[in-house]
Structures are given as C-alpha cells and as structure tokens.
Tab-separated table of C-alpha atoms and ligand atoms in Angstrom:
chain	number	residue	atom	x	y	z
A	1	MET	CA	144.099	126.881	112.045
A	2	PHE	CA	141.233	125.436	110.008
A	3	ILE	CA	142.688	121.950	110.324
A	4	LEU	CA	140.759	120.734	113.340
A	5	PRO	CA	137.289	121.881	112.261
A	6	ALA	CA	137.939	120.494	108.811
A	7	ALA	CA	139.027	117.157	110.216
A	8	LEU	CA	135.954	117.018	112.408
A	9	ALA	CA	133.696	117.728	109.487
A	10	PHE	CA	135.279	115.043	107.323
A	11	TYR	CA	135.140	112.649	110.196
A	12	ARG	CA	131.444	113.278	110.670
A	13	ALA	CA	130.845	112.739	106.980
A	14	LEU	CA	132.679	109.472	107.328
A	15	ARG	CA	130.313	108.374	110.041
A	16	VAL	CA	127.437	108.932	107.668
A	17	TYR	CA	128.528	105.702	106.028
A	18	PRO	CA	129.078	102.836	108.383
A	19	SER	CA	131.195	101.047	105.780
A	20	PRO	CA	133.650	103.844	105.251
A	21	VAL	CA	136.485	102.261	103.348
A	22	GLU	CA	135.736	103.941	100.042
A	23	LEU	CA	135.315	107.295	101.665
A	24	MET	CA	138.643	106.863	103.434
A	25	MET	CA	140.259	106.255	100.068
A	26	ILE	CA	138.705	109.393	98.676
A	27	TYR	CA	139.879	111.381	101.664
A	28	GLN	CA	143.366	110.054	101.355
A	29	LYS	CA	143.520	111.375	97.806
A	30	THR	CA	141.774	114.666	98.324
A	31	VAL	CA	142.304	116.102	101.792
A	32	PRO	CA	145.580	117.509	103.117
A	33	GLU	CA	147.601	114.963	105.044
A	34	PRO	CA	147.382	116.592	108.498
A	35	ILE	CA	143.599	116.479	108.257
A	36	PHE	CA	143.592	112.899	107.049
A	37	LYS	CA	145.715	111.874	110.040
A	38	ILE	CA	143.340	113.504	112.488
A	39	VAL	CA	140.389	111.757	110.824
A	40	ILE	CA	142.089	108.395	111.316
A	41	GLU	CA	142.770	109.114	114.974
A	42	LEU	CA	139.213	110.233	115.622
A	43	THR	CA	137.851	107.124	113.969
A	44	ASN	CA	139.885	104.846	116.204
A	45	LEU	CA	138.999	106.717	119.372
A	46	ASP	CA	135.367	106.885	118.726
A	47	VAL	CA	134.109	103.450	117.821
A	48	LYS	CA	134.166	101.923	121.298
A	49	ASP	CA	132.464	104.847	122.949
A	50	ARG	CA	129.641	105.008	120.462
A	51	VAL	CA	128.820	101.341	120.658
A	52	GLU	CA	128.759	101.075	124.420
A	53	GLY	CA	127.076	104.275	125.498
A	54	TYR	CA	124.260	104.440	123.006
A	55	TYR	CA	121.347	102.909	124.888
A	56	ASN	CA	122.195	104.844	128.048
A	57	LYS	CA	121.411	108.075	126.250
A	58	PHE	CA	118.828	106.927	123.753
A	59	PRO	CA	115.841	107.213	123.881
A	60	PRO	CA	115.823	110.472	125.867
A	61	GLN	CA	114.594	109.827	129.426
A	62	SER	CA	111.755	112.312	129.082
A	63	LEU	CA	109.910	109.910	126.756
A	64	GLY	CA	109.235	107.430	129.556
A	65	VAL	CA	110.592	104.440	127.627
A	66	LYS	CA	113.910	102.647	127.294
A	67	VAL	CA	115.454	99.986	125.087
A	68	GLU	CA	116.285	96.708	126.835
A	69	THR	CA	117.714	93.433	125.639
A	70	ARG	CA	115.286	90.579	126.251
A	71	MET	CA	115.221	86.921	125.384
A	72	VAL	CA	112.507	85.544	123.130
A	73	GLY	CA	113.048	81.803	123.214
A	74	ASP	CA	116.785	81.532	122.706
A	75	ILE	CA	116.996	84.684	120.612
A	76	SER	CA	118.006	87.950	122.230
A	77	LYS	CA	116.239	91.006	120.922
A	78	LYS	CA	115.807	94.644	121.731
A	79	ALA	CA	112.537	95.622	123.381
A	80	LEU	CA	110.969	99.016	124.041
A	81	VAL	CA	110.046	99.070	127.728
A	82	LEU	CA	108.041	101.531	129.820
A	83	THR	CA	109.834	103.429	132.575
A	84	LYS	CA	106.579	104.867	133.958
A	85	ASP	CA	103.035	103.667	134.718
A	86	VAL	CA	100.412	104.728	132.184
A	87	GLN	CA	96.642	104.515	132.012
A	88	VAL	CA	94.489	103.256	129.192
A	89	GLY	CA	94.087	105.933	126.517
A	90	GLU	CA	97.111	107.912	127.696
A	91	VAL	CA	99.644	109.240	125.188
A	92	ILE	CA	102.886	107.483	126.158
A	93	TYR	CA	105.094	109.656	123.938
A	94	LYS	CA	105.046	111.680	120.725
A	95	GLU	CA	107.651	111.376	118.008
A	96	PHE	CA	108.363	113.038	114.664
A	97	PRO	CA	109.847	110.835	111.933
A	98	ILE	CA	113.419	111.113	110.701
A	99	VAL	CA	112.076	110.608	107.203
A	100	GLY	CA	108.657	110.265	105.628
A	101	ALA	CA	106.993	110.043	102.216
A	102	LEU	CA	103.512	110.213	100.801
A	103	ASP	CA	102.225	107.192	98.918
A	104	SER	CA	103.251	107.555	95.295
A	105	ASP	CA	99.689	107.824	93.969
A	106	LEU	CA	98.935	110.755	96.300
A	107	GLN	CA	102.143	112.707	95.701
A	108	PRO	CA	101.103	114.309	92.371
A	109	LYS	CA	97.642	115.256	93.623
A	110	GLY	CA	98.937	118.069	95.809
A	111	LEU	CA	96.459	117.373	98.615
A	112	TYR	CA	99.022	116.578	101.306
A	113	CYS	CA	102.148	118.270	102.605
A	114	THR	CA	105.231	116.586	101.147
A	115	GLN	CA	107.134	117.132	104.381
A	116	CYS	CA	104.722	116.447	107.275
A	117	LEU	CA	101.926	114.616	105.354
A	118	ARG	CA	99.263	116.997	106.638
A	119	GLU	CA	96.174	117.441	104.470
A	120	VAL	CA	96.251	120.819	102.727
A	121	GLU	CA	93.665	122.979	100.992
A	122	PRO	CA	95.017	123.285	97.434
A	123	SER	CA	94.341	127.022	97.513
A	124	MET	CA	96.315	127.434	100.736
A	125	SER	CA	99.283	125.241	99.890
A	126	ILE	CA	102.808	126.350	99.074
A	127	LYS	CA	103.996	124.940	95.777
A	128	SER	CA	107.613	124.444	94.838
A	129	PRO	CA	108.107	125.886	91.353
A	130	GLU	CA	111.798	124.989	91.513
A	131	SER	CA	111.054	121.305	90.949
A	132	PRO	CA	108.502	120.791	88.198
A	133	VAL	CA	109.375	117.091	87.940
A	134	TYR	CA	108.441	116.318	91.495
A	135	GLU	CA	105.474	118.357	92.571
A	136	ALA	CA	106.275	119.127	96.172
A	137	VAL	CA	103.531	120.876	98.074
A	138	TYR	CA	103.847	122.220	101.608
A	139	CYS	CA	101.344	123.085	104.320
A	140	SER	CA	103.498	125.891	105.692
A	141	GLN	CA	106.663	127.908	105.323
A	142	ALA	CA	108.018	125.895	108.231
A	143	CYS	CA	107.651	122.610	106.337
A	144	GLN	CA	109.107	124.092	103.180
A	145	SER	CA	112.119	125.429	104.997
A	146	LEU	CA	112.736	122.034	106.607
A	147	ALA	CA	112.325	120.043	103.403
A	148	LYS	CA	114.454	122.163	101.101
A	149	PRO	CA	117.799	121.965	102.897
A	150	GLN	CA	117.132	118.506	104.394
A	151	HIS	CA	116.574	116.670	101.128
A	152	HIS	CA	114.490	118.416	98.516
A	153	ASN	CA	117.175	120.689	97.010
A	154	LEU	CA	119.577	117.847	96.676
A	155	LEU	CA	117.187	115.364	95.108
A	156	PHE	CA	114.767	117.323	92.967
A	157	THR	CA	115.953	120.844	92.175
A	158	LEU	CA	118.726	122.585	90.265
A	159	GLU	CA	119.508	124.807	93.212
A	160	ARG	CA	122.928	124.850	94.780
A	161	PRO	CA	122.942	121.719	96.908
A	162	LEU	CA	125.167	123.138	99.635
A	163	PRO	CA	125.252	126.425	101.559
A	164	PRO	CA	127.108	129.269	99.817
A	165	GLN	CA	130.024	129.104	102.266
A	166	ILE	CA	131.061	125.700	100.957
A	167	PRO	CA	133.046	125.858	97.736
A	168	LEU	CA	131.874	123.698	94.843
A	169	ASP	CA	133.281	122.949	91.424
A	170	GLU	CA	132.021	125.270	88.754
A	171	ILE	CA	128.454	124.438	87.747
A	172	THR	CA	128.282	124.331	83.962
A	173	PRO	CA	125.098	124.187	81.869
A	174	GLU	CA	126.043	120.598	80.949
A	175	LYS	CA	126.252	119.611	84.588
A	176	LEU	CA	122.891	121.210	85.320
A	177	GLU	CA	121.352	119.369	82.395
A	178	ALA	CA	122.744	116.065	83.635
A	179	ARG	CA	121.300	116.774	87.055
A	180	ARG	CA	117.907	117.679	85.641
A	181	LYS	CA	117.857	114.485	83.628
A	182	ALA	CA	118.841	112.330	86.604
A	183	HIS	CA	116.204	113.683	88.921
A	184	THR	CA	113.523	113.598	86.237
A	185	GLN	CA	114.243	109.916	85.655
A	186	PHE	CA	114.167	109.195	89.373
A	187	ALA	CA	110.908	111.139	89.817
A	188	ASP	CA	109.331	109.274	86.878
A	189	TYR	CA	110.384	105.981	88.383
A	190	LEU	CA	108.790	106.892	91.711
A	191	LYS	CA	105.578	108.045	90.075
A	192	ASN	CA	105.248	104.808	88.156
A	193	GLN	CA	105.307	102.668	91.267
A	194	ALA	CA	101.722	101.559	91.116
A	195	TYR	CA	101.323	100.371	94.655
A	196	GLY	CA	103.089	102.272	97.405
A	197	HIS	CA	106.728	101.278	97.261
A	198	SER	CA	107.971	104.371	99.005
A	199	ALA	CA	111.136	102.750	100.405
A	200	PRO	CA	113.346	104.089	97.547
A	201	LEU	CA	112.201	107.624	98.249
A	202	LEU	CA	112.647	107.148	101.990
A	203	VAL	CA	116.203	105.928	101.379
A	204	ALA	CA	116.997	108.759	98.962
A	205	ARG	CA	115.710	111.334	101.425
A	206	PHE	CA	117.596	109.718	104.237
A	207	ILE	CA	120.880	109.774	102.328
A	208	ALA	CA	120.287	113.335	101.167
A	209	ARG	CA	119.535	114.400	104.684
A	210	GLN	CA	122.711	112.868	106.048
A	211	VAL	CA	124.848	114.384	103.333
A	212	ALA	CA	123.271	117.816	103.714
A	213	SER	CA	123.568	117.709	107.462
A	214	GLU	CA	127.230	116.703	107.442
A	215	MET	CA	128.188	119.176	104.749
A	216	ASN	CA	126.478	121.932	106.677
A	217	LYS	CA	128.685	121.265	109.625
A	218	LEU	CA	131.640	122.283	107.476
A	219	ILE	CA	130.531	125.843	108.001
A	220	PRO	CA	132.276	127.268	111.048
A	221	GLY	CA	129.720	127.948	113.761
A	222	SER	CA	127.007	125.817	112.229
A	223	SER	CA	125.631	122.808	114.026
A	224	GLY	CA	123.974	121.357	110.966
A	225	ILE	CA	120.585	121.668	109.408
A	226	PRO	CA	117.664	122.582	111.625
A	227	SER	CA	115.534	119.546	112.314
A	228	SER	CA	111.898	119.346	113.199
A	229	GLN	CA	111.330	120.184	116.852
A	230	ASP	CA	111.136	117.057	118.945
A	231	TYR	CA	111.811	113.909	116.990
A	232	ALA	CA	113.688	111.848	119.422
A	233	GLY	CA	117.371	112.355	119.426
A	234	ALA	CA	118.066	112.141	115.710
A	235	ASP	CA	121.197	113.947	114.642
A	236	ASP	CA	121.739	115.674	117.966
A	237	GLU	CA	125.080	116.532	119.503
A	238	GLU	CA	125.620	113.043	120.770
A	239	TYR	CA	124.556	110.827	117.910
A	240	LEU	CA	124.070	111.134	114.191
A	241	LEU	CA	121.329	109.798	111.977
A	242	ALA	CA	123.646	106.980	110.990
A	243	ASP	CA	124.061	105.916	114.626
A	244	HIS	CA	120.321	105.505	114.965
A	245	ILE	CA	119.757	103.771	111.660
A	246	GLU	CA	122.620	101.330	111.876
A	247	ARG	CA	121.098	99.719	114.989
A	248	LEU	CA	117.697	99.073	113.466
A	249	ARG	CA	116.472	95.710	112.277
A	250	TYR	CA	116.081	95.092	108.581
A	251	VAL	CA	114.758	92.592	106.104
A	252	GLU	CA	116.865	91.349	103.239
A	253	ILE	CA	115.875	92.982	99.985
A	254	THR	CA	117.404	92.750	96.554
A	255	PRO	CA	116.693	96.073	94.905
A	256	PRO	CA	116.067	96.308	91.173
A	257	GLN	CA	119.348	97.335	89.502
A	258	GLU	CA	117.498	100.138	87.759
A	259	GLU	CA	116.539	101.697	91.074
A	260	LEU	CA	120.083	101.777	92.395
A	261	LYS	CA	121.296	103.296	89.114
A	262	LEU	CA	118.687	106.041	89.238
A	263	ILE	CA	119.534	107.016	92.790
A	264	THR	CA	123.286	106.987	92.314
A	265	ALA	CA	122.848	109.113	89.174
A	266	VAL	CA	120.963	111.707	91.202
A	267	LEU	CA	123.674	111.767	93.846
A	268	ASP	CA	126.543	111.839	91.384
A	269	THR	CA	125.160	114.745	89.374
A	270	VAL	CA	124.621	116.752	92.559
A	271	LEU	CA	128.006	116.170	94.149
A	272	PRO	CA	130.431	114.083	92.126
A	273	GLY	CA	131.841	111.259	94.217
A	274	LEU	CA	128.734	110.758	96.317
A	275	ASP	CA	127.561	107.953	94.086
A	276	SER	CA	130.552	105.796	94.955
A	277	LEU	CA	129.463	105.826	98.585
A	278	VAL	CA	126.144	104.154	97.935
A	279	THR	CA	127.143	100.624	97.132
A	280	GLU	CA	124.624	97.972	96.245
A	281	GLU	CA	125.074	96.368	99.639
A	282	ARG	CA	124.630	99.627	101.490
A	283	TYR	CA	121.588	100.509	99.443
A	284	SER	CA	119.909	97.143	100.015
A	285	THR	CA	120.510	97.401	103.738
A	286	LEU	CA	118.982	100.862	103.940
A	287	LEU	CA	116.050	99.727	101.836
A	288	GLY	CA	115.573	96.737	104.143
A	289	LYS	CA	115.678	99.034	107.173
A	290	MET	CA	113.023	101.336	105.754
A	291	ALA	CA	110.855	98.333	104.848
A	292	TYR	CA	111.153	96.756	108.281
A	293	ASN	CA	110.657	99.902	110.354
A	294	ALA	CA	108.308	102.187	108.422
A	295	PHE	CA	104.921	102.951	109.954
A	296	GLY	CA	101.843	103.658	107.894
A	297	VAL	CA	100.570	107.196	108.489
A	298	TYR	CA	96.804	107.692	108.481
A	299	TYR	CA	94.324	109.923	110.253
A	300	ASP	CA	90.664	110.907	110.104
A	301	GLY	CA	89.596	107.319	109.640
A	302	ALA	CA	92.194	106.508	106.963
A	303	ARG	CA	91.601	106.270	103.210
A	304	ASP	CA	89.723	103.518	101.427
A	305	ASP	CA	90.069	104.620	97.809
A	306	LYS	CA	93.281	102.831	96.985
A	307	PRO	CA	92.972	100.338	94.141
A	308	ALA	CA	93.643	96.714	95.019
A	309	PRO	CA	97.275	95.701	94.550
A	310	THR	CA	98.238	93.849	91.396
A	311	ALA	CA	101.676	92.671	92.489
A	312	ARG	CA	102.218	89.290	94.106
A	313	PRO	CA	101.457	89.409	97.862
A	314	GLU	CA	105.090	88.746	98.757
A	315	ASP	CA	106.234	91.700	96.630
A	316	ILE	CA	103.965	94.256	98.215
A	317	GLU	CA	105.632	96.698	100.530
A	318	ARG	CA	104.045	96.650	103.944
A	319	THR	CA	104.214	99.232	106.657
A	320	ARG	CA	103.404	98.795	110.317
A	321	THR	CA	99.822	99.828	110.692
A	322	PRO	CA	96.871	98.237	112.490
A	323	MET	CA	94.647	99.540	109.664
A	324	GLY	CA	96.473	97.656	106.927
A	325	THR	CA	98.943	99.330	104.550
A	326	SER	CA	96.341	99.965	101.854
A	327	ARG	CA	94.580	102.519	104.060
A	328	GLN	CA	97.548	104.782	104.776
A	329	ILE	CA	98.411	108.057	103.068
A	330	GLY	CA	102.158	107.641	103.490
A	331	SER	CA	105.050	106.002	105.333
A	332	ALA	CA	107.465	107.317	107.917
A	333	VAL	CA	110.399	105.998	109.923
A	334	TYR	CA	110.928	106.855	113.593
A	335	THR	CA	113.985	106.282	115.730
A	336	VAL	CA	112.246	105.261	118.982
A	337	SER	CA	109.111	103.637	117.584
A	338	SER	CA	111.205	101.354	115.378
A	339	TYR	CA	111.880	99.374	118.558
A	340	LEU	CA	108.176	98.587	119.076
A	341	ALA	CA	107.647	94.864	118.623
A	342	HIS	CA	104.561	93.338	117.049
A	343	SER	CA	101.829	91.576	118.991
A	344	CYS	CA	98.460	90.361	117.699
A	345	ASP	CA	97.080	91.576	121.029
A	346	PRO	CA	99.057	94.832	121.311
A	347	ASN	CA	99.163	96.928	124.478
A	348	ALA	CA	99.671	100.177	122.538
A	349	ARG	CA	98.791	101.693	119.181
A	350	PRO	CA	100.151	104.437	116.942
A	351	SER	CA	97.895	107.396	116.377
A	352	PHE	CA	98.316	110.441	114.173
A	353	ASN	CA	95.863	112.706	115.953
A	354	ALA	CA	97.874	115.795	115.163
A	355	GLY	CA	96.818	115.246	111.536
A	356	ASN	CA	100.389	114.836	110.308
A	357	SER	CA	103.245	112.334	110.515
A	358	GLN	CA	103.917	112.895	114.207
A	359	LEU	CA	103.304	109.532	115.885
A	360	HIS	CA	101.474	109.491	119.217
A	361	LEU	CA	101.832	106.179	121.008
A	362	ILE	CA	98.620	105.449	122.928
A	363	ALA	CA	98.183	102.855	125.689
A	364	ASN	CA	95.513	100.225	124.923
A	365	ARG	CA	95.241	99.345	128.616
A	366	ASP	CA	96.663	100.301	132.012
A	367	LEU	CA	100.361	99.481	131.971
A	368	LYS	CA	103.131	99.348	134.546
A	369	ALA	CA	106.736	100.483	134.350
A	370	GLY	CA	108.872	97.584	133.115
A	371	GLU	CA	106.310	96.244	130.631
A	372	GLU	CA	107.367	95.844	127.023
A	373	LEU	CA	105.354	97.967	124.590
A	374	THR	CA	103.856	96.325	121.523
A	375	VAL	CA	101.822	97.460	118.524
A	376	ALA	CA	100.119	95.586	115.687
A	377	TYR	CA	102.115	95.712	112.435
A	378	VAL	CA	99.094	94.378	110.530
A	379	ASP	CA	95.324	94.408	110.845
A	380	VAL	CA	94.814	91.908	113.672
A	381	ALA	CA	91.060	92.380	114.105
A	382	GLN	CA	88.983	89.358	113.195
A	383	ARG	CA	86.876	90.262	110.154
A	384	GLN	CA	83.233	89.332	109.815
A	385	ASP	CA	83.900	86.763	107.134
A	386	GLU	CA	86.792	85.157	108.987
A	387	SER	CA	87.023	82.355	111.517
A	388	VAL	CA	89.496	82.626	114.406
A	389	GLU	CA	91.744	80.224	112.539
A	390	GLU	CA	91.544	82.211	109.280
A	391	CYS	CA	92.310	85.472	111.023
A	392	ARG	CA	95.317	83.890	112.680
A	393	ARG	CA	96.493	82.504	109.387
A	394	ARG	CA	96.023	85.815	107.544
A	395	ARG	CA	97.953	87.939	109.992
A	396	ARG	CA	100.765	85.421	110.413
A	397	MET	CA	101.096	85.221	106.655
A	398	GLU	CA	101.330	88.999	106.372
A	399	LEU	CA	103.914	89.140	109.129
A	400	ALA	CA	105.980	86.395	107.544
A	401	ARG	CA	105.855	88.075	104.138
A	402	GLY	CA	106.464	91.599	105.323
A	403	TRP	CA	108.810	91.157	108.279
A	404	LYS	CA	109.949	87.556	107.939
A	405	PHE	CA	109.085	86.298	111.367
A	406	ALA	CA	106.720	83.729	112.858
A	407	CYS	CA	104.654	85.626	115.419
A	408	PRO	CA	105.495	84.393	118.933
A	409	CYS	CA	102.682	86.306	120.647
A	410	GLU	CA	100.365	84.847	123.296
A	411	ARG	CA	97.266	85.261	121.163
A	412	CYS	CA	98.800	83.275	118.330
A	413	GLU	CA	99.785	80.580	120.774
A	414	ARG	CA	96.339	80.502	122.371
A	415	GLU	CA	94.480	80.409	119.072
A	416	GLY	CA	96.769	77.939	117.358
A	417	THR	CA	95.170	74.517	117.573
A	418	THR	CA	97.379	72.763	115.094
A	419	VAL	CA	100.598	73.633	113.391
A	420	GLY	CA	99.098	75.102	110.250
A	421	SER	CA	100.540	74.550	106.817
A	422	GLU	CA	101.286	78.245	106.487
A	423	ASP	CA	103.888	77.841	109.187
A	424	GLU	CA	105.573	75.064	107.281
A	425	GLU	CA	105.495	77.161	104.168
A	426	ASN	CA	107.346	80.069	105.677
A	427	ILE	CA	109.494	78.472	108.268
A	428	GLY	CA	112.642	78.241	106.184
A	429	ASP	CA	112.653	81.904	105.358
A	430	GLU	CA	111.715	83.015	108.846
A	431	SER	CA	114.321	81.054	110.709
A	432	ARG	CA	117.006	82.306	108.376
A	433	VAL	CA	115.994	85.872	109.068
A	434	GLU	CA	115.814	85.354	112.801
A	435	LYS	CA	119.326	84.010	112.695
A	436	ASN	CA	120.518	87.078	110.834
A	437	MET	CA	118.840	89.319	113.350
A	438	GLN	CA	120.431	87.534	116.229
A	439	ARG	CA	123.850	87.911	114.689
A	440	PHE	CA	123.143	91.541	114.031
A	441	GLU	CA	121.830	92.336	117.479
A	442	SER	CA	124.428	90.436	119.425
A	443	ASN	CA	127.223	92.465	117.947
A	444	GLU	CA	125.472	95.796	118.027
A	445	GLY	CA	128.214	97.584	116.202
A	446	PRO	CA	128.148	99.040	112.750
A	447	LEU	CA	127.410	96.521	110.051
B	1	ZN	ZN1	103.628	120.318	106.473
B	2	ZN	ZN1	100.606	86.847	116.968
C-alpha cells in the first residue's frame, strides 16, 4: 500500500539531480523492486511533459511578464518580456529569492538576518545557539523557522536533519563528531573568503534545500517544506527547484578541489550517500549558475565600507547590481529575475525597498507590453573621472569578466567609435561562452 507514495518520493528525489544515473544505481540496490520499477516508469513518462510545458506555466501570469525566445544576432536566447503596460517608477513585480547569502565579512557580525538579509538590532535578533560554528542570526521567528528546515539544520547543526517520521540509521557519537568536524571546516572556509565569494554557500544551501524538500515529501500528507510566501513558482506542485535551476544560464567555473571536498563531507556526514550525488561536474555547473544569476542585495544607499579587493579582477565574484558588487550586503538568486538581460541603458532596475532580499523590479521609463526588460549587471553610470570611452571600456570589461559576453546593447554600439583593444582581448573567451549558451538554450532539456 505504501508502494506508490514511496515511488513518488524517490522519483522526486531523483529529479533533484538532473544527471540521475548514480542515484538510479543507488535506488536499484536499496529500494524494493516494485518501487524501483515505478520510478523508472515515472521517469520515462515525465521528461517530455516537463520540457515542453514549462514556459507556459512559468513565470506565473500574475507577475505581468513572460519568457520568450528571441534572436540576438544569430544566437537565440531567452528574454523576459512584459505582458502589461507600465509607467516609469512602477513596481513591475516582486520576487523572493530561492536562495540567498550575506557577504562573508558581514555574516559573523550578526547585524543582518541570515535568512532574509534584513538589518537587525543586535538586541532584538534571534541567535541560533545550535550552530556555534556558523553564527546564524534571524530577524524573526518566521525567518528562523524557514531557514532551519530549508538548509540550516542540514549544513550547520547537529540536529536531526530529517523530520522524525523518516527513519535514519542510528546516530552514534562518532557520527556526530564527524558531522561537527565537517561543518566546522566548511564554515571556516566560508569565513576565510576575503572578498565575497558567496557562491559556495549559495550552492550548499540550494542542495540542502532540495534534499530537505524532497525528503519531507516522504512523509504521507506532507507537501514539502514551507517556502517563503510569494517567490515565484519555486518548488510548487508543478515544478521543482531543479526544474527552475536547470534552465538557467551559467558561466564555466572550475571550483577549487578543496571546496568540493568540504561540501561533500558536510553532505556525507549528514546523510551517507548524498555526497556521491554531487559530482565535480554537477557542482561546477551549480556554482556557475549561482555566479551568472545572483543579484547583489543592497538597500538604504548600500554600503561603502568594504575593503578593496586583493584578488585578480578576473577572479572576483560579481553579482548583478547597478551599484557595483562591492556595495552589496549579500547575494541572492531568483527564478524569474534570472531571465533579465543586461543593458548599459536598462529599462528597469532591481530595488530592495522592503529592506530585505525581496527584489522589486522598477520601471526606469514608461514601457509597453511586449518590450523586453533589462537591468544593469554592473555600474553603468559614467563616473566623474571617466570619459565616455573609458566608461564603455570599464563596463564591457566587467561584463566580459563576470558573465563572459560582449555587450550587444544600443548604448555600447552608439558609443563605440573604434573596435577597442579590450574587445580583442576578450573575444575568444566570449564567443566560446556564447556558443555554449546557444547549445544549452536550443536544447532546453536537462543538462
Ligand atoms: Zn529575516
Ligand atoms: Zn552595453
């Protein structure tokens, strides 16, 4: 009688990992045969449906935007397009992130909510005594109760990682010690990232959240872990987090071996077997997706106390923010806003007026239904000490280093008098990436 729900749960867990071969092998060894057979059948049935129907249902119509395929030169790409008219200054939509993280230098200070990135009065904040190695601080009970089951328990505490209804192997003192050691090492690694570099934490939280969500569905009658109110469509009935993430663009990143080891150790000591699911390839792809799609979160005029970066410019993690990454307090990834393309003369801008990581997309001018929405990924304003040419060069350099593309926007075209040497310098890298993206977007399916 439990066979069908069990098969569904395993099947959903399988979908957490778009390259599911290893998980299939684990299932074959560990789950009863009738369940395994159902999982196989579900997998075959499902793939076509998921690939074809996705953009009809996502983003939700109520947001007033849709994803369309458009041609840029001879490259087809996905564009976020208005389905309603808006006026200058209007909020086009609001969106909560699927995952967010404070900048590593702010995390230990306890001045911002670990979950929603809101500024908190230290005397009013909720501390998490269960994880001394990673000082999580929350602005509210609501944020704490979202963070703990979504990712915090799994990554940074010794608490039972799964709900009590799900059986686990016996937890011995040795196992707890191994877990403590693994998450301490991971937390230390994160803290020692001098300049931002929050992608590893974003990936770890994302994986933890998927695992927790899928495992929760094993409980009869449960529909998974409660998610924050209105972030668009993530992990709803129709689609899972993995469905959203697998469609997003990414940059190619080779992660330090140490980083991968630290994360897999955390996963393995929490739930043995999990580590084998995060292969190097899978990890790099997720890291590249976080790097390509993360927005910088800032409010109240942004910060200006961050020390200048010491790493080489090409090694600095950049987030999409018109203020420049150095002025953000943290990074966050959004399912809908990931589709916003860059323009050096953007028709919209992200705003965090709610004083947390909820993104409000604001129109920079009057816009009509059918227009593609754009934002600035970098600071595109001409600085006092810059000529038009220098400003163009600076922003194109940042775009090429951070997102690996040569900006095709009208402003760049208008302001470009000659083919600058910076274009020559980056062209090899950029064209390679564009080719990858085209391949990726033309086949739309799981990687
Ligand atoms: Zn909060
Ligand atoms: Zn441009």
